[in-house]
């Protein structure tokens, strides 16, 4: 009887651990099972990014800043900037590629697939840091997935010499009603510093936010 109870306890512990690992995994390309809302928005995983999702698709020598949308793109204009640092959190990191992508104002990654990961999202961009480690991207504030309680977010990966491409925590926004305490607890600290940023509107009506990032050896 004791052995049966022990086996049942071990089985429950195994299931619980598998569930925790699943929450940490990044979103998979189309054709794989969809992740739950909190899993799809966290990006706290240690697994490397897929080539389809990042640096491999980018220009050979991207600028330190990029504009991801045309002036006619619906949505609230958004400008995000910051500095990428070496693992010490102090020294600017040169030659690091930051890849970002997100949904449009409707919550679509492509015109055909609402709220689903896509191999080539419509709104995406690449930046490569210079001596000062700075980056900047102009876009629009992403929409939440239609009909789902998932916080608005911008996915991101880092790569460079000595740093095979890897996910960092997505960019999130203070004040989002779907950014709950439970969701914040799933963030894994990927990218260092703070992934939840405060947006302020400038004189031109553009939402601006700052996020510094710290490299990590994977």
mmCIF file with all atom_site columns, C-alpha atoms in Angstrom:
data_model
loop_
_atom_site.group_PDB
_atom_site.id
_atom_site.type_symbol
_atom_site.label_atom_id
_atom_site.label_alt_id
_atom_site.label_comp_id
_atom_site.label_asym_id
_atom_site.label_entity_id
_atom_site.label_seq_id
_atom_site.pdbx_PDB_ins_code
_atom_site.Cartn_x
_atom_site.Cartn_y
_atom_site.Cartn_z
_atom_site.occupancy
_atom_site.B_iso_or_equiv
_atom_site.pdbx_formal_charge
_atom_site.auth_seq_id
_atom_site.auth_comp_id
_atom_site.auth_asym_id
_atom_site.auth_atom_id
_atom_site.pdbx_PDB_model_num
ATOM 1   C CA . UNK A 1 1   ? 0.000   0.000  0.000   1.00 0.00 ? 1   UNK A CA 1
ATOM 2   C CA . UNK A 1 2   ? 2.809   2.402  0.900   1.00 0.00 ? 2   UNK A CA 1
ATOM 3   C CA . UNK A 1 3   ? 4.564   1.594  -2.389  1.00 0.00 ? 3   UNK A CA 1
ATOM 4   C CA . UNK A 1 4   ? 1.356   2.351  -4.324  1.00 0.00 ? 4   UNK A CA 1
ATOM 5   C CA . UNK A 1 5   ? 0.955   5.725  -2.568  1.00 0.00 ? 5   UNK A CA 1
ATOM 6   C CA . UNK A 1 6   ? 4.602   6.570  -3.273  1.00 0.00 ? 6   UNK A CA 1
ATOM 7   C CA . UNK A 1 7   ? 4.198   5.760  -6.960  1.00 0.00 ? 7   UNK A CA 1
ATOM 8   C CA . UNK A 1 8   ? 1.103   7.937  -7.158  1.00 0.00 ? 8   UNK A CA 1
ATOM 9   C CA . UNK A 1 9   ? 2.972   10.825 -5.468  1.00 0.00 ? 9   UNK A CA 1
ATOM 10  C CA . UNK A 1 10  ? 5.906   10.469 -7.865  1.00 0.00 ? 10  UNK A CA 1
ATOM 11  C CA . UNK A 1 11  ? 3.529   10.446 -10.828 1.00 0.00 ? 11  UNK A CA 1
ATOM 12  C CA . UNK A 1 12  ? 1.883   13.694 -9.652  1.00 0.00 ? 12  UNK A CA 1
ATOM 13  C CA . UNK A 1 13  ? 5.259   15.362 -9.093  1.00 0.00 ? 13  UNK A CA 1
ATOM 14  C CA . UNK A 1 14  ? 6.375   14.353 -12.589 1.00 0.00 ? 14  UNK A CA 1
ATOM 15  C CA . UNK A 1 15  ? 3.235   15.833 -14.154 1.00 0.00 ? 15  UNK A CA 1
ATOM 16  C CA . UNK A 1 16  ? 3.701   19.056 -12.197 1.00 0.00 ? 16  UNK A CA 1
ATOM 17  C CA . UNK A 1 17  ? 7.320   19.391 -13.364 1.00 0.00 ? 17  UNK A CA 1
ATOM 18  C CA . UNK A 1 18  ? 6.354   18.783 -16.981 1.00 0.00 ? 18  UNK A CA 1
ATOM 19  C CA . UNK A 1 19  ? 3.728   21.530 -16.702 1.00 0.00 ? 19  UNK A CA 1
ATOM 20  C CA . UNK A 1 20  ? 6.306   23.984 -15.334 1.00 0.00 ? 20  UNK A CA 1
ATOM 21  C CA . UNK A 1 21  ? 8.718   23.234 -18.184 1.00 0.00 ? 21  UNK A CA 1
ATOM 22  C CA . UNK A 1 22  ? 5.932   23.691 -20.740 1.00 0.00 ? 22  UNK A CA 1
ATOM 23  C CA . UNK A 1 23  ? 5.226   27.188 -19.468 1.00 0.00 ? 23  UNK A CA 1
ATOM 24  C CA . UNK A 1 24  ? 8.861   28.143 -20.074 1.00 0.00 ? 24  UNK A CA 1
ATOM 25  C CA . UNK A 1 25  ? 9.040   27.010 -23.699 1.00 0.00 ? 25  UNK A CA 1
ATOM 26  C CA . UNK A 1 26  ? 8.931   29.618 -26.489 1.00 0.00 ? 26  UNK A CA 1
ATOM 27  C CA . UNK A 1 27  ? 6.148   29.606 -29.061 1.00 0.00 ? 27  UNK A CA 1
ATOM 28  C CA . UNK A 1 28  ? 6.611   27.105 -31.876 1.00 0.00 ? 28  UNK A CA 1
ATOM 29  C CA . UNK A 1 29  ? 6.123   27.583 -35.602 1.00 0.00 ? 29  UNK A CA 1
ATOM 30  C CA . UNK A 1 30  ? 2.819   26.828 -37.274 1.00 0.00 ? 30  UNK A CA 1
ATOM 31  C CA . UNK A 1 31  ? 2.061   23.133 -37.386 1.00 0.00 ? 31  UNK A CA 1
ATOM 32  C CA . UNK A 1 32  ? 2.946   22.588 -33.721 1.00 0.00 ? 32  UNK A CA 1
ATOM 33  C CA . UNK A 1 33  ? 0.497   22.597 -30.843 1.00 0.00 ? 33  UNK A CA 1
ATOM 34  C CA . UNK A 1 34  ? -0.430  26.097 -29.725 1.00 0.00 ? 34  UNK A CA 1
ATOM 35  C CA . UNK A 1 35  ? 0.725   27.255 -26.307 1.00 0.00 ? 35  UNK A CA 1
ATOM 36  C CA . UNK A 1 36  ? -1.576  28.649 -23.672 1.00 0.00 ? 36  UNK A CA 1
ATOM 37  C CA . UNK A 1 37  ? -1.893  32.431 -23.383 1.00 0.00 ? 37  UNK A CA 1
ATOM 38  C CA . UNK A 1 38  ? 0.629   32.835 -20.571 1.00 0.00 ? 38  UNK A CA 1
ATOM 39  C CA . UNK A 1 39  ? 3.080   30.469 -22.259 1.00 0.00 ? 39  UNK A CA 1
ATOM 40  C CA . UNK A 1 40  ? 2.846   32.228 -25.589 1.00 0.00 ? 40  UNK A CA 1
ATOM 41  C CA . UNK A 1 41  ? 3.654   35.631 -24.119 1.00 0.00 ? 41  UNK A CA 1
ATOM 42  C CA . UNK A 1 42  ? 6.419   34.847 -21.629 1.00 0.00 ? 42  UNK A CA 1
ATOM 43  C CA . UNK A 1 43  ? 9.495   34.027 -23.788 1.00 0.00 ? 43  UNK A CA 1
ATOM 44  C CA . UNK A 1 44  ? 11.478  33.190 -20.650 1.00 0.00 ? 44  UNK A CA 1
ATOM 45  C CA . UNK A 1 45  ? 12.881  29.975 -22.109 1.00 0.00 ? 45  UNK A CA 1
ATOM 46  C CA . UNK A 1 46  ? 16.506  28.941 -22.263 1.00 0.00 ? 46  UNK A CA 1
ATOM 47  C CA . UNK A 1 47  ? 16.030  27.175 -25.601 1.00 0.00 ? 47  UNK A CA 1
ATOM 48  C CA . UNK A 1 48  ? 17.660  28.850 -28.615 1.00 0.00 ? 48  UNK A CA 1
ATOM 49  C CA . UNK A 1 49  ? 15.439  30.681 -31.065 1.00 0.00 ? 49  UNK A CA 1
ATOM 50  C CA . UNK A 1 50  ? 14.496  28.990 -34.310 1.00 0.00 ? 50  UNK A CA 1
ATOM 51  C CA . UNK A 1 51  ? 16.271  30.347 -37.381 1.00 0.00 ? 51  UNK A CA 1
ATOM 52  C CA . UNK A 1 52  ? 12.943  31.256 -38.971 1.00 0.00 ? 52  UNK A CA 1
ATOM 53  C CA . UNK A 1 53  ? 12.186  33.585 -36.091 1.00 0.00 ? 53  UNK A CA 1
ATOM 54  C CA . UNK A 1 54  ? 15.183  35.848 -36.028 1.00 0.00 ? 54  UNK A CA 1
ATOM 55  C CA . UNK A 1 55  ? 18.625  36.911 -37.077 1.00 0.00 ? 55  UNK A CA 1
ATOM 56  C CA . UNK A 1 56  ? 18.941  34.539 -40.028 1.00 0.00 ? 56  UNK A CA 1
ATOM 57  C CA . UNK A 1 57  ? 16.202  36.420 -41.891 1.00 0.00 ? 57  UNK A CA 1
ATOM 58  C CA . UNK A 1 58  ? 17.662  39.859 -41.242 1.00 0.00 ? 58  UNK A CA 1
ATOM 59  C CA . UNK A 1 59  ? 19.866  42.136 -43.353 1.00 0.00 ? 59  UNK A CA 1
ATOM 60  C CA . UNK A 1 60  ? 23.594  41.430 -43.401 1.00 0.00 ? 60  UNK A CA 1
ATOM 61  C CA . UNK A 1 61  ? 24.509  44.669 -41.648 1.00 0.00 ? 61  UNK A CA 1
ATOM 62  C CA . UNK A 1 62  ? 21.510  46.220 -39.896 1.00 0.00 ? 62  UNK A CA 1
ATOM 63  C CA . UNK A 1 63  ? 21.577  49.692 -38.364 1.00 0.00 ? 63  UNK A CA 1
ATOM 64  C CA . UNK A 1 64  ? 21.367  50.274 -34.629 1.00 0.00 ? 64  UNK A CA 1
ATOM 65  C CA . UNK A 1 65  ? 17.826  51.544 -35.172 1.00 0.00 ? 65  UNK A CA 1
ATOM 66  C CA . UNK A 1 66  ? 14.920  50.559 -37.384 1.00 0.00 ? 66  UNK A CA 1
ATOM 67  C CA . UNK A 1 67  ? 11.428  51.590 -38.419 1.00 0.00 ? 67  UNK A CA 1
ATOM 68  C CA . UNK A 1 68  ? 9.147   48.569 -38.585 1.00 0.00 ? 68  UNK A CA 1
ATOM 69  C CA . UNK A 1 69  ? 5.953   50.127 -39.959 1.00 0.00 ? 69  UNK A CA 1
ATOM 70  C CA . UNK A 1 70  ? 4.844   52.489 -42.695 1.00 0.00 ? 70  UNK A CA 1
ATOM 71  C CA . UNK A 1 71  ? 3.181   55.763 -41.797 1.00 0.00 ? 71  UNK A CA 1
ATOM 72  C CA . UNK A 1 72  ? -0.178  54.345 -42.869 1.00 0.00 ? 72  UNK A CA 1
ATOM 73  C CA . UNK A 1 73  ? -0.034  51.436 -40.395 1.00 0.00 ? 73  UNK A CA 1
ATOM 74  C CA . UNK A 1 74  ? -3.075  51.550 -38.056 1.00 0.00 ? 74  UNK A CA 1
ATOM 75  C CA . UNK A 1 75  ? -2.317  51.803 -34.345 1.00 0.00 ? 75  UNK A CA 1
ATOM 76  C CA . UNK A 1 76  ? -0.651  54.001 -31.757 1.00 0.00 ? 76  UNK A CA 1
ATOM 77  C CA . UNK A 1 77  ? 2.888   55.047 -32.768 1.00 0.00 ? 77  UNK A CA 1
ATOM 78  C CA . UNK A 1 78  ? 5.475   53.530 -30.428 1.00 0.00 ? 78  UNK A CA 1
ATOM 79  C CA . UNK A 1 79  ? 9.204   54.125 -29.995 1.00 0.00 ? 79  UNK A CA 1
ATOM 80  C CA . UNK A 1 80  ? 11.306  51.808 -27.839 1.00 0.00 ? 80  UNK A CA 1
ATOM 81  C CA . UNK A 1 81  ? 14.981  52.423 -27.091 1.00 0.00 ? 81  UNK A CA 1
ATOM 82  C CA . UNK A 1 82  ? 17.654  51.241 -24.723 1.00 0.00 ? 82  UNK A CA 1
ATOM 83  C CA . UNK A 1 83  ? 21.173  49.933 -24.264 1.00 0.00 ? 83  UNK A CA 1
ATOM 84  C CA . UNK A 1 84  ? 22.404  46.356 -24.484 1.00 0.00 ? 84  UNK A CA 1
ATOM 85  C CA . UNK A 1 85  ? 25.141  45.612 -21.951 1.00 0.00 ? 85  UNK A CA 1
ATOM 86  C CA . UNK A 1 86  ? 27.708  42.880 -21.466 1.00 0.00 ? 86  UNK A CA 1
ATOM 87  C CA . UNK A 1 87  ? 26.903  40.324 -18.716 1.00 0.00 ? 87  UNK A CA 1
ATOM 88  C CA . UNK A 1 88  ? 28.430  42.689 -16.148 1.00 0.00 ? 88  UNK A CA 1
ATOM 89  C CA . UNK A 1 89  ? 25.475  45.006 -16.709 1.00 0.00 ? 89  UNK A CA 1
ATOM 90  C CA . UNK A 1 90  ? 27.801  48.008 -17.113 1.00 0.00 ? 90  UNK A CA 1
ATOM 91  C CA . UNK A 1 91  ? 29.860  47.671 -20.299 1.00 0.00 ? 91  UNK A CA 1
ATOM 92  C CA . UNK A 1 92  ? 27.978  48.425 -23.557 1.00 0.00 ? 92  UNK A CA 1
ATOM 93  C CA . UNK A 1 93  ? 27.826  45.415 -25.881 1.00 0.00 ? 93  UNK A CA 1
ATOM 94  C CA . UNK A 1 94  ? 28.915  46.031 -29.475 1.00 0.00 ? 94  UNK A CA 1
ATOM 95  C CA . UNK A 1 95  ? 27.793  43.938 -32.451 1.00 0.00 ? 95  UNK A CA 1
ATOM 96  C CA . UNK A 1 96  ? 24.712  42.405 -30.846 1.00 0.00 ? 96  UNK A CA 1
ATOM 97  C CA . UNK A 1 97  ? 21.684  41.802 -33.065 1.00 0.00 ? 97  UNK A CA 1
ATOM 98  C CA . UNK A 1 98  ? 18.304  42.439 -31.502 1.00 0.00 ? 98  UNK A CA 1
ATOM 99  C CA . UNK A 1 99  ? 15.375  40.928 -33.399 1.00 0.00 ? 99  UNK A CA 1
ATOM 100 C CA . UNK A 1 100 ? 11.821  41.962 -32.464 1.00 0.00 ? 100 UNK A CA 1
ATOM 101 C CA . UNK A 1 101 ? 8.370   41.126 -33.781 1.00 0.00 ? 101 UNK A CA 1
ATOM 102 C CA . UNK A 1 102 ? 4.763   41.525 -32.681 1.00 0.00 ? 102 UNK A CA 1
ATOM 103 C CA . UNK A 1 103 ? 1.119   41.608 -33.680 1.00 0.00 ? 103 UNK A CA 1
ATOM 104 C CA . UNK A 1 104 ? -0.543  44.481 -35.488 1.00 0.00 ? 104 UNK A CA 1
ATOM 105 C CA . UNK A 1 105 ? -3.224  46.664 -33.869 1.00 0.00 ? 105 UNK A CA 1
ATOM 106 C CA . UNK A 1 106 ? -5.797  43.895 -34.425 1.00 0.00 ? 106 UNK A CA 1
ATOM 107 C CA . UNK A 1 107 ? -3.716  41.263 -32.655 1.00 0.00 ? 107 UNK A CA 1
ATOM 108 C CA . UNK A 1 108 ? -2.679  39.557 -35.909 1.00 0.00 ? 108 UNK A CA 1
ATOM 109 C CA . UNK A 1 109 ? 0.850   38.355 -36.746 1.00 0.00 ? 109 UNK A CA 1
ATOM 110 C CA . UNK A 1 110 ? -0.131  38.076 -40.384 1.00 0.00 ? 110 UNK A CA 1
ATOM 111 C CA . UNK A 1 111 ? -3.232  39.194 -42.229 1.00 0.00 ? 111 UNK A CA 1
ATOM 112 C CA . UNK A 1 112 ? -4.567  35.645 -42.204 1.00 0.00 ? 112 UNK A CA 1
ATOM 113 C CA . UNK A 1 113 ? -3.733  34.317 -38.742 1.00 0.00 ? 113 UNK A CA 1
ATOM 114 C CA . UNK A 1 114 ? -5.135  36.190 -35.726 1.00 0.00 ? 114 UNK A CA 1
ATOM 115 C CA . UNK A 1 115 ? -3.317  35.572 -32.462 1.00 0.00 ? 115 UNK A CA 1
ATOM 116 C CA . UNK A 1 116 ? -1.072  32.805 -33.795 1.00 0.00 ? 116 UNK A CA 1
ATOM 117 C CA . UNK A 1 117 ? 2.673   32.607 -34.193 1.00 0.00 ? 117 UNK A CA 1
ATOM 118 C CA . UNK A 1 118 ? 3.776   32.793 -37.811 1.00 0.00 ? 118 UNK A CA 1
ATOM 119 C CA . UNK A 1 119 ? 7.044   31.842 -39.464 1.00 0.00 ? 119 UNK A CA 1
ATOM 120 C CA . UNK A 1 120 ? 7.337   35.327 -40.923 1.00 0.00 ? 120 UNK A CA 1
ATOM 121 C CA . UNK A 1 121 ? 5.374   37.863 -38.867 1.00 0.00 ? 121 UNK A CA 1
ATOM 122 C CA . UNK A 1 122 ? 4.385   40.968 -40.801 1.00 0.00 ? 122 UNK A CA 1
ATOM 123 C CA . UNK A 1 123 ? 5.733   43.464 -38.254 1.00 0.00 ? 123 UNK A CA 1
ATOM 124 C CA . UNK A 1 124 ? 9.344   42.696 -37.379 1.00 0.00 ? 124 UNK A CA 1
ATOM 125 C CA . UNK A 1 125 ? 12.739  44.362 -37.318 1.00 0.00 ? 125 UNK A CA 1
ATOM 126 C CA . UNK A 1 126 ? 16.467  43.933 -36.730 1.00 0.00 ? 126 UNK A CA 1
ATOM 127 C CA . UNK A 1 127 ? 19.043  46.155 -35.048 1.00 0.00 ? 127 UNK A CA 1
ATOM 128 C CA . UNK A 1 128 ? 22.781  45.748 -34.410 1.00 0.00 ? 128 UNK A CA 1
ATOM 129 C CA . UNK A 1 129 ? 24.478  47.688 -31.668 1.00 0.00 ? 129 UNK A CA 1
ATOM 130 C CA . UNK A 1 130 ? 27.505  49.926 -32.124 1.00 0.00 ? 130 UNK A CA 1
ATOM 131 C CA . UNK A 1 131 ? 30.185  50.887 -29.613 1.00 0.00 ? 131 UNK A CA 1
ATOM 132 C CA . UNK A 1 132 ? 27.621  52.463 -27.283 1.00 0.00 ? 132 UNK A CA 1
ATOM 133 C CA . UNK A 1 133 ? 25.322  49.409 -27.218 1.00 0.00 ? 133 UNK A CA 1
ATOM 134 C CA . UNK A 1 134 ? 22.307  51.499 -28.175 1.00 0.00 ? 134 UNK A CA 1
ATOM 135 C CA . UNK A 1 135 ? 19.238  50.303 -30.052 1.00 0.00 ? 135 UNK A CA 1
ATOM 136 C CA . UNK A 1 136 ? 15.929  51.851 -31.118 1.00 0.00 ? 136 UNK A CA 1
ATOM 137 C CA . UNK A 1 137 ? 12.857  50.701 -32.988 1.00 0.00 ? 137 UNK A CA 1
ATOM 138 C CA . UNK A 1 138 ? 9.766   52.551 -34.191 1.00 0.00 ? 138 UNK A CA 1
ATOM 139 C CA . UNK A 1 139 ? 6.549   50.634 -34.592 1.00 0.00 ? 139 UNK A CA 1
ATOM 140 C CA . UNK A 1 140 ? 2.977   50.665 -33.265 1.00 0.00 ? 140 UNK A CA 1
ATOM 141 C CA . UNK A 1 141 ? 1.694   49.375 -29.967 1.00 0.00 ? 141 UNK A CA 1
ATOM 142 C CA . UNK A 1 142 ? 0.803   45.714 -30.541 1.00 0.00 ? 142 UNK A CA 1
ATOM 143 C CA . UNK A 1 143 ? -2.765  44.548 -30.185 1.00 0.00 ? 143 UNK A CA 1
ATOM 144 C CA . UNK A 1 144 ? -3.814  41.788 -27.810 1.00 0.00 ? 144 UNK A CA 1
ATOM 145 C CA . UNK A 1 145 ? -4.784  38.425 -29.288 1.00 0.00 ? 145 UNK A CA 1
ATOM 146 C CA . UNK A 1 146 ? -8.473  38.560 -30.278 1.00 0.00 ? 146 UNK A CA 1
ATOM 147 C CA . UNK A 1 147 ? -10.719 36.934 -27.700 1.00 0.00 ? 147 UNK A CA 1
ATOM 148 C CA . UNK A 1 148 ? -7.877  35.978 -25.360 1.00 0.00 ? 148 UNK A CA 1
ATOM 149 C CA . UNK A 1 149 ? -6.684  37.365 -22.060 1.00 0.00 ? 149 UNK A CA 1
ATOM 150 C CA . UNK A 1 150 ? -3.051  37.745 -23.071 1.00 0.00 ? 150 UNK A CA 1
ATOM 151 C CA . UNK A 1 151 ? -1.080  40.901 -22.316 1.00 0.00 ? 151 UNK A CA 1
ATOM 152 C CA . UNK A 1 152 ? 0.178   42.991 -25.219 1.00 0.00 ? 152 UNK A CA 1
ATOM 153 C CA . UNK A 1 153 ? 3.807   42.127 -25.910 1.00 0.00 ? 153 UNK A CA 1
ATOM 154 C CA . UNK A 1 154 ? 6.752   42.326 -28.278 1.00 0.00 ? 154 UNK A CA 1
ATOM 155 C CA . UNK A 1 155 ? 8.866   39.191 -28.773 1.00 0.00 ? 155 UNK A CA 1
ATOM 156 C CA . UNK A 1 156 ? 12.652  39.516 -28.875 1.00 0.00 ? 156 UNK A CA 1
ATOM 157 C CA . UNK A 1 157 ? 15.839  37.533 -29.414 1.00 0.00 ? 157 UNK A CA 1
ATOM 158 C CA . UNK A 1 158 ? 19.528  38.403 -29.052 1.00 0.00 ? 158 UNK A CA 1
ATOM 159 C CA . UNK A 1 159 ? 22.510  37.086 -30.979 1.00 0.00 ? 159 UNK A CA 1
ATOM 160 C CA . UNK A 1 160 ? 26.140  37.931 -31.673 1.00 0.00 ? 160 UNK A CA 1
ATOM 161 C CA . UNK A 1 161 ? 29.677  36.612 -31.501 1.00 0.00 ? 161 UNK A CA 1
ATOM 162 C CA . UNK A 1 162 ? 29.751  34.191 -28.580 1.00 0.00 ? 162 UNK A CA 1
ATOM 163 C CA . UNK A 1 163 ? 25.983  34.439 -28.191 1.00 0.00 ? 163 UNK A CA 1
ATOM 164 C CA . UNK A 1 164 ? 23.969  31.974 -30.279 1.00 0.00 ? 164 UNK A CA 1
ATOM 165 C CA . UNK A 1 165 ? 20.492  33.399 -30.802 1.00 0.00 ? 165 UNK A CA 1
ATOM 166 C CA . UNK A 1 166 ? 18.288  33.064 -27.732 1.00 0.00 ? 166 UNK A CA 1
ATOM 167 C CA . UNK A 1 167 ? 14.962  34.372 -26.460 1.00 0.00 ? 167 UNK A CA 1
ATOM 168 C CA . UNK A 1 168 ? 14.672  37.069 -23.844 1.00 0.00 ? 168 UNK A CA 1
ATOM 169 C CA . UNK A 1 169 ? 11.539  38.006 -21.955 1.00 0.00 ? 169 UNK A CA 1
ATOM 170 C CA . UNK A 1 170 ? 9.077   39.829 -24.175 1.00 0.00 ? 170 UNK A CA 1
ATOM 171 C CA . UNK A 1 171 ? 8.500   43.554 -23.827 1.00 0.00 ? 171 UNK A CA 1
ATOM 172 C CA . UNK A 1 172 ? 5.389   44.195 -21.720 1.00 0.00 ? 172 UNK A CA 1
ATOM 173 C CA . UNK A 1 173 ? 3.665   47.429 -20.743 1.00 0.00 ? 173 UNK A CA 1
ATOM 174 C CA . UNK A 1 174 ? 2.700   48.775 -17.345 1.00 0.00 ? 174 UNK A CA 1
ATOM 175 C CA . UNK A 1 175 ? -1.021  49.319 -17.004 1.00 0.00 ? 175 UNK A CA 1
ATOM 176 C CA . UNK A 1 176 ? -2.029  46.417 -19.248 1.00 0.00 ? 176 UNK A CA 1
ATOM 177 C CA . UNK A 1 177 ? -5.091  44.853 -17.554 1.00 0.00 ? 177 UNK A CA 1
ATOM 178 C CA . UNK A 1 178 ? -3.989  41.370 -18.619 1.00 0.00 ? 178 UNK A CA 1
ATOM 179 C CA . UNK A 1 179 ? -0.514  41.735 -17.109 1.00 0.00 ? 179 UNK A CA 1
ATOM 180 C CA . UNK A 1 180 ? -1.408  40.096 -13.810 1.00 0.00 ? 180 UNK A CA 1
ATOM 181 C CA . UNK A 1 181 ? 0.774   39.265 -10.826 1.00 0.00 ? 181 UNK A CA 1
ATOM 182 C CA . UNK A 1 182 ? 0.586   35.612 -11.853 1.00 0.00 ? 182 UNK A CA 1
ATOM 183 C CA . UNK A 1 183 ? 1.832   36.493 -15.327 1.00 0.00 ? 183 UNK A CA 1
ATOM 184 C CA . UNK A 1 184 ? 4.672   38.624 -13.953 1.00 0.00 ? 184 UNK A CA 1
ATOM 185 C CA . UNK A 1 185 ? 5.738   35.639 -11.861 1.00 0.00 ? 185 UNK A CA 1
ATOM 186 C CA . UNK A 1 186 ? 6.305   33.589 -15.040 1.00 0.00 ? 186 UNK A CA 1
ATOM 187 C CA . UNK A 1 187 ? 8.923   36.018 -16.367 1.00 0.00 ? 187 UNK A CA 1
ATOM 188 C CA . UNK A 1 188 ? 12.295  34.345 -16.113 1.00 0.00 ? 188 UNK A CA 1
ATOM 189 C CA . UNK A 1 189 ? 14.624  37.333 -15.968 1.00 0.00 ? 189 UNK A CA 1
ATOM 190 C CA . UNK A 1 190 ? 15.851  36.706 -19.507 1.00 0.00 ? 190 UNK A CA 1
ATOM 191 C CA . UNK A 1 191 ? 17.483  39.911 -20.656 1.00 0.00 ? 191 UNK A CA 1
ATOM 192 C CA . UNK A 1 192 ? 18.133  41.206 -17.147 1.00 0.00 ? 192 UNK A CA 1
ATOM 193 C CA . UNK A 1 193 ? 16.745  44.440 -15.795 1.00 0.00 ? 193 UNK A CA 1
ATOM 194 C CA . UNK A 1 194 ? 13.024  45.048 -16.315 1.00 0.00 ? 194 UNK A CA 1
ATOM 195 C CA . UNK A 1 195 ? 10.957  43.715 -19.267 1.00 0.00 ? 195 UNK A CA 1
ATOM 196 C CA . UNK A 1 196 ? 7.828   45.581 -18.159 1.00 0.00 ? 196 UNK A CA 1
ATOM 197 C CA . UNK A 1 197 ? 8.200   49.165 -19.334 1.00 0.00 ? 197 UNK A CA 1
ATOM 198 C CA . UNK A 1 198 ? 6.340   52.380 -18.633 1.00 0.00 ? 198 UNK A CA 1
ATOM 199 C CA . UNK A 1 199 ? 5.182   54.255 -21.720 1.00 0.00 ? 199 UNK A CA 1
ATOM 200 C CA . UNK A 1 200 ? 4.932   58.045 -21.884 1.00 0.00 ? 200 UNK A CA 1
ATOM 201 C CA . UNK A 1 201 ? 3.394   60.034 -24.709 1.00 0.00 ? 201 UNK A CA 1
ATOM 202 C CA . UNK A 1 202 ? 5.542   62.815 -26.184 1.00 0.00 ? 202 UNK A CA 1
ATOM 203 C CA . UNK A 1 203 ? 4.462   66.118 -27.771 1.00 0.00 ? 203 UNK A CA 1
ATOM 204 C CA . UNK A 1 204 ? 3.872   64.409 -31.131 1.00 0.00 ? 204 UNK A CA 1
ATOM 205 C CA . UNK A 1 205 ? 1.608   61.787 -29.587 1.00 0.00 ? 205 UNK A CA 1
ATOM 206 C CA . UNK A 1 206 ? 4.193   59.000 -29.831 1.00 0.00 ? 206 UNK A CA 1
ATOM 207 C CA . UNK A 1 207 ? 4.355   56.488 -26.995 1.00 0.00 ? 207 UNK A CA 1
ATOM 208 C CA . UNK A 1 208 ? 7.945   56.137 -25.778 1.00 0.00 ? 208 UNK A CA 1
ATOM 209 C CA . UNK A 1 209 ? 9.543   53.539 -23.548 1.00 0.00 ? 209 UNK A CA 1
ATOM 210 C CA . UNK A 1 210 ? 13.021  52.478 -22.456 1.00 0.00 ? 210 UNK A CA 1
ATOM 211 C CA . UNK A 1 211 ? 14.316  48.976 -21.804 1.00 0.00 ? 211 UNK A CA 1
ATOM 212 C CA . UNK A 1 212 ? 17.939  48.179 -21.118 1.00 0.00 ? 212 UNK A CA 1
ATOM 213 C CA . UNK A 1 213 ? 19.098  44.604 -21.696 1.00 0.00 ? 213 UNK A CA 1
ATOM 214 C CA . UNK A 1 214 ? 21.909  42.499 -20.235 1.00 0.00 ? 214 UNK A CA 1
ATOM 215 C CA . UNK A 1 215 ? 23.524  39.661 -22.187 1.00 0.00 ? 215 UNK A CA 1
ATOM 216 C CA . UNK A 1 216 ? 23.532  36.168 -20.731 1.00 0.00 ? 216 UNK A CA 1
ATOM 217 C CA . UNK A 1 217 ? 25.640  33.143 -21.643 1.00 0.00 ? 217 UNK A CA 1
ATOM 218 C CA . UNK A 1 218 ? 23.316  30.300 -22.583 1.00 0.00 ? 218 UNK A CA 1
#
